[in-house]
């Protein structure tokens, strides 16, 4: 192997290694800012998950506070994932994607809804059924769009 072939091999290894790392990073960002989505349904307050109990569902990585919560999630993940990909329920009802605060939440008919903050949540609470109905329709139109494009 001459020096030119050696350099090409090194560049190829570096290029392909960087791509693999970049792809893995996308899936390592925790959903719901690392909160345990099962804990919303079983406790009085949500708990932070940790890296010991992790599951990936539909491209999102979820962390759990216990092995039991991880097992519960894996039985039926769709039961626990937040509505609208974890974006603010009120924001979705007006056609926007705002990051949902994991400490500003409500369970409605078994579904977890997050809101941007307590002020926005107070507006959402004025007409929860109406906001959910509107958000469900709007979500279908915006779910694949970037927040910046809305």
PDB file of C-alpha atoms in Angstrom:
ATOM      1  CA  UNK A   1       0.000   0.000   0.000  1.00  0.00           C
ATOM      2  CA  UNK A   2       1.488   3.339  -1.006  1.00  0.00           C
ATOM      3  CA  UNK A   3       1.034   6.613   0.873  1.00  0.00           C
ATOM      4  CA  UNK A   4      -1.788   7.794  -1.431  1.00  0.00           C
ATOM      5  CA  UNK A   5      -3.828   4.614  -0.846  1.00  0.00           C
ATOM      6  CA  UNK A   6      -3.164   4.859   2.886  1.00  0.00           C
ATOM      7  CA  UNK A   7      -4.423   8.470   3.046  1.00  0.00           C
ATOM      8  CA  UNK A   8      -7.551   7.607   1.049  1.00  0.00           C
ATOM      9  CA  UNK A   9      -8.258   4.726   3.441  1.00  0.00           C
ATOM     10  CA  UNK A  10      -7.847   6.994   6.494  1.00  0.00           C
ATOM     11  CA  UNK A  11     -10.148   9.656   5.006  1.00  0.00           C
ATOM     12  CA  UNK A  12     -12.770   7.009   4.172  1.00  0.00           C
ATOM     13  CA  UNK A  13     -12.702   5.608   7.707  1.00  0.00           C
ATOM     14  CA  UNK A  14     -13.040   9.091   9.225  1.00  0.00           C
ATOM     15  CA  UNK A  15     -15.881  10.028   6.892  1.00  0.00           C
ATOM     16  CA  UNK A  16     -17.917   6.891   7.504  1.00  0.00           C
ATOM     17  CA  UNK A  17     -17.276   6.918  11.269  1.00  0.00           C
ATOM     18  CA  UNK A  18     -18.505  10.505  11.578  1.00  0.00           C
ATOM     19  CA  UNK A  19     -21.701   9.625   9.690  1.00  0.00           C
ATOM     20  CA  UNK A  20     -22.437   6.733  12.000  1.00  0.00           C
ATOM     21  CA  UNK A  21     -21.928   8.866  15.092  1.00  0.00           C
ATOM     22  CA  UNK A  22     -24.158  11.632  13.725  1.00  0.00           C
ATOM     23  CA  UNK A  23     -26.929   9.126  12.997  1.00  0.00           C
ATOM     24  CA  UNK A  24     -26.745   7.631  16.473  1.00  0.00           C
ATOM     25  CA  UNK A  25     -26.915  11.061  18.124  1.00  0.00           C
ATOM     26  CA  UNK A  26     -30.340  11.695  16.630  1.00  0.00           C
ATOM     27  CA  UNK A  27     -31.737   8.631  18.372  1.00  0.00           C
ATOM     28  CA  UNK A  28     -30.029   9.334  21.682  1.00  0.00           C
ATOM     29  CA  UNK A  29     -31.867  12.610  22.380  1.00  0.00           C
ATOM     30  CA  UNK A  30     -34.418  11.714  25.052  1.00  0.00           C
ATOM     31  CA  UNK A  31     -38.106  12.314  24.397  1.00  0.00           C
ATOM     32  CA  UNK A  32     -40.068  14.388  26.920  1.00  0.00           C
ATOM     33  CA  UNK A  33     -36.751  15.846  28.045  1.00  0.00           C
ATOM     34  CA  UNK A  34     -35.875  12.591  29.776  1.00  0.00           C
ATOM     35  CA  UNK A  35     -39.011  12.248  31.892  1.00  0.00           C
ATOM     36  CA  UNK A  36     -40.492   8.800  32.497  1.00  0.00           C
ATOM     37  CA  UNK A  37     -43.760   8.779  30.502  1.00  0.00           C
ATOM     38  CA  UNK A  38     -45.172   5.869  32.514  1.00  0.00           C
ATOM     39  CA  UNK A  39     -44.777   7.846  35.747  1.00  0.00           C
ATOM     40  CA  UNK A  40     -47.350  10.398  34.528  1.00  0.00           C
ATOM     41  CA  UNK A  41     -49.971   7.645  34.567  1.00  0.00           C
ATOM     42  CA  UNK A  42     -48.991   5.994  37.833  1.00  0.00           C
ATOM     43  CA  UNK A  43     -47.843   8.733  40.183  1.00  0.00           C
ATOM     44  CA  UNK A  44     -48.835  12.132  41.449  1.00  0.00           C
ATOM     45  CA  UNK A  45     -45.948  13.795  39.651  1.00  0.00           C
ATOM     46  CA  UNK A  46     -43.716  12.842  36.755  1.00  0.00           C
ATOM     47  CA  UNK A  47     -40.303  11.378  37.501  1.00  0.00           C
ATOM     48  CA  UNK A  48     -37.071  11.838  35.595  1.00  0.00           C
ATOM     49  CA  UNK A  49     -35.849   8.762  33.806  1.00  0.00           C
ATOM     50  CA  UNK A  50     -32.220   7.714  33.597  1.00  0.00           C
ATOM     51  CA  UNK A  51     -29.876   6.002  31.192  1.00  0.00           C
ATOM     52  CA  UNK A  52     -30.221   2.614  32.877  1.00  0.00           C
ATOM     53  CA  UNK A  53     -33.764   2.058  31.599  1.00  0.00           C
ATOM     54  CA  UNK A  54     -34.191   3.106  27.968  1.00  0.00           C
ATOM     55  CA  UNK A  55     -36.469   2.180  25.079  1.00  0.00           C
ATOM     56  CA  UNK A  56     -36.765   3.509  21.532  1.00  0.00           C
ATOM     57  CA  UNK A  57     -40.177   3.802  19.901  1.00  0.00           C
ATOM     58  CA  UNK A  58     -40.920   5.368  16.508  1.00  0.00           C
ATOM     59  CA  UNK A  59     -37.493   7.020  16.430  1.00  0.00           C
ATOM     60  CA  UNK A  60     -37.756   8.596  19.888  1.00  0.00           C
ATOM     61  CA  UNK A  61     -35.739   7.479  22.904  1.00  0.00           C
ATOM     62  CA  UNK A  62     -37.613   7.223  26.196  1.00  0.00           C
ATOM     63  CA  UNK A  63     -35.982   7.001  29.620  1.00  0.00           C
ATOM     64  CA  UNK A  64     -37.560   5.437  32.682  1.00  0.00           C
ATOM     65  CA  UNK A  65     -37.081   5.704  36.414  1.00  0.00           C
ATOM     66  CA  UNK A  66     -37.347   1.952  36.973  1.00  0.00           C
ATOM     67  CA  UNK A  67     -37.146  -1.409  35.266  1.00  0.00           C
ATOM     68  CA  UNK A  68     -40.847  -1.920  36.029  1.00  0.00           C
ATOM     69  CA  UNK A  69     -41.819   1.282  34.186  1.00  0.00           C
ATOM     70  CA  UNK A  70     -39.661   0.307  31.221  1.00  0.00           C
ATOM     71  CA  UNK A  71     -41.373  -3.098  31.078  1.00  0.00           C
ATOM     72  CA  UNK A  72     -44.805  -1.465  31.335  1.00  0.00           C
ATOM     73  CA  UNK A  73     -43.968   0.904  28.468  1.00  0.00           C
ATOM     74  CA  UNK A  74     -42.709  -1.892  26.257  1.00  0.00           C
ATOM     75  CA  UNK A  75     -46.020  -3.786  26.655  1.00  0.00           C
ATOM     76  CA  UNK A  76     -47.932  -0.919  24.993  1.00  0.00           C
ATOM     77  CA  UNK A  77     -45.806   2.140  24.085  1.00  0.00           C
ATOM     78  CA  UNK A  78     -48.610   4.016  22.309  1.00  0.00           C
ATOM     79  CA  UNK A  79     -50.545   4.134  25.585  1.00  0.00           C
ATOM     80  CA  UNK A  80     -47.807   6.263  27.170  1.00  0.00           C
ATOM     81  CA  UNK A  81     -46.301   8.487  24.492  1.00  0.00           C
ATOM     82  CA  UNK A  82     -47.498  12.092  24.662  1.00  0.00           C
ATOM     83  CA  UNK A  83     -49.910  13.519  22.129  1.00  0.00           C
ATOM     84  CA  UNK A  84     -48.483  15.524  19.229  1.00  0.00           C
ATOM     85  CA  UNK A  85     -44.980  14.153  19.609  1.00  0.00           C
ATOM     86  CA  UNK A  86     -44.620  15.919  22.955  1.00  0.00           C
ATOM     87  CA  UNK A  87     -45.220  19.358  21.481  1.00  0.00           C
ATOM     88  CA  UNK A  88     -47.502  21.781  23.319  1.00  0.00           C
ATOM     89  CA  UNK A  89     -51.150  20.757  22.982  1.00  0.00           C
ATOM     90  CA  UNK A  90     -52.341  24.372  22.854  1.00  0.00           C
ATOM     91  CA  UNK A  91     -49.678  25.264  20.286  1.00  0.00           C
ATOM     92  CA  UNK A  92     -50.752  22.352  18.106  1.00  0.00           C
ATOM     93  CA  UNK A  93     -54.356  23.578  18.275  1.00  0.00           C
ATOM     94  CA  UNK A  94     -53.231  26.856  16.674  1.00  0.00           C
ATOM     95  CA  UNK A  95     -51.033  25.125  14.107  1.00  0.00           C
ATOM     96  CA  UNK A  96     -47.668  25.642  15.842  1.00  0.00           C
ATOM     97  CA  UNK A  97     -45.024  23.403  17.381  1.00  0.00           C
ATOM     98  CA  UNK A  98     -43.791  24.657  20.745  1.00  0.00           C
ATOM     99  CA  UNK A  99     -41.672  22.442  22.998  1.00  0.00           C
ATOM    100  CA  UNK A 100     -43.876  20.969  25.711  1.00  0.00           C
ATOM    101  CA  UNK A 101     -42.718  21.471  29.290  1.00  0.00           C
ATOM    102  CA  UNK A 102     -42.715  18.021  30.942  1.00  0.00           C
ATOM    103  CA  UNK A 103     -43.825  19.596  34.215  1.00  0.00           C
ATOM    104  CA  UNK A 104     -46.896  21.287  32.688  1.00  0.00           C
ATOM    105  CA  UNK A 105     -49.171  18.423  31.755  1.00  0.00           C
ATOM    106  CA  UNK A 106     -52.556  16.735  31.979  1.00  0.00           C
ATOM    107  CA  UNK A 107     -53.832  13.231  31.325  1.00  0.00           C
ATOM    108  CA  UNK A 108     -57.116  13.406  29.403  1.00  0.00           C
ATOM    109  CA  UNK A 109     -58.934  10.170  28.566  1.00  0.00           C
ATOM    110  CA  UNK A 110     -55.703   8.232  29.116  1.00  0.00           C
ATOM    111  CA  UNK A 111     -53.542  10.442  26.867  1.00  0.00           C
ATOM    112  CA  UNK A 112     -50.668  12.612  28.077  1.00  0.00           C
ATOM    113  CA  UNK A 113     -50.779  16.242  26.892  1.00  0.00           C
ATOM    114  CA  UNK A 114     -47.951  18.702  27.497  1.00  0.00           C
ATOM    115  CA  UNK A 115     -48.126  22.493  27.355  1.00  0.00           C
ATOM    116  CA  UNK A 116     -45.500  25.181  26.817  1.00  0.00           C
ATOM    117  CA  UNK A 117     -45.967  26.743  30.258  1.00  0.00           C
ATOM    118  CA  UNK A 118     -48.644  27.316  32.913  1.00  0.00           C
ATOM    119  CA  UNK A 119     -49.956  30.477  31.226  1.00  0.00           C
ATOM    120  CA  UNK A 120     -50.560  28.643  27.956  1.00  0.00           C
ATOM    121  CA  UNK A 121     -51.999  25.699  29.837  1.00  0.00           C
ATOM    122  CA  UNK A 122     -54.574  27.970  31.510  1.00  0.00           C
ATOM    123  CA  UNK A 123     -55.792  28.951  28.029  1.00  0.00           C
ATOM    124  CA  UNK A 124     -55.861  25.299  26.943  1.00  0.00           C
ATOM    125  CA  UNK A 125     -57.861  24.347  30.049  1.00  0.00           C
ATOM    126  CA  UNK A 126     -60.676  26.755  29.108  1.00  0.00           C
ATOM    127  CA  UNK A 127     -61.812  24.324  26.381  1.00  0.00           C
ATOM    128  CA  UNK A 128     -59.879  21.071  26.558  1.00  0.00           C
ATOM    129  CA  UNK A 129     -62.234  18.981  24.368  1.00  0.00           C
ATOM    130  CA  UNK A 130     -62.396  21.716  21.710  1.00  0.00           C
ATOM    131  CA  UNK A 131     -58.631  22.286  21.744  1.00  0.00           C
ATOM    132  CA  UNK A 132     -57.944  18.544  21.440  1.00  0.00           C
ATOM    133  CA  UNK A 133     -60.383  18.201  18.552  1.00  0.00           C
ATOM    134  CA  UNK A 134     -58.781  21.143  16.714  1.00  0.00           C
ATOM    135  CA  UNK A 135     -55.244  19.979  17.528  1.00  0.00           C
ATOM    136  CA  UNK A 136     -55.955  16.456  16.245  1.00  0.00           C
ATOM    137  CA  UNK A 137     -56.940  17.905  12.845  1.00  0.00           C
ATOM    138  CA  UNK A 138     -54.048  20.380  12.709  1.00  0.00           C
ATOM    139  CA  UNK A 139     -51.504  17.776  13.821  1.00  0.00           C
ATOM    140  CA  UNK A 140     -52.146  15.749  10.680  1.00  0.00           C
ATOM    141  CA  UNK A 141     -51.163  18.802   8.615  1.00  0.00           C
ATOM    142  CA  UNK A 142     -48.105  19.899  10.632  1.00  0.00           C
ATOM    143  CA  UNK A 143     -46.608  16.721  12.125  1.00  0.00           C
ATOM    144  CA  UNK A 144     -44.002  16.378   9.371  1.00  0.00           C
ATOM    145  CA  UNK A 145     -43.110  20.082   9.254  1.00  0.00           C
ATOM    146  CA  UNK A 146     -40.304  21.746  11.166  1.00  0.00           C
ATOM    147  CA  UNK A 147     -41.324  24.108  13.969  1.00  0.00           C
ATOM    148  CA  UNK A 148     -39.501  26.964  12.222  1.00  0.00           C
ATOM    149  CA  UNK A 149     -41.594  26.556   9.069  1.00  0.00           C
ATOM    150  CA  UNK A 150     -44.888  27.110  10.912  1.00  0.00           C
TER     151      UNK A 150
END
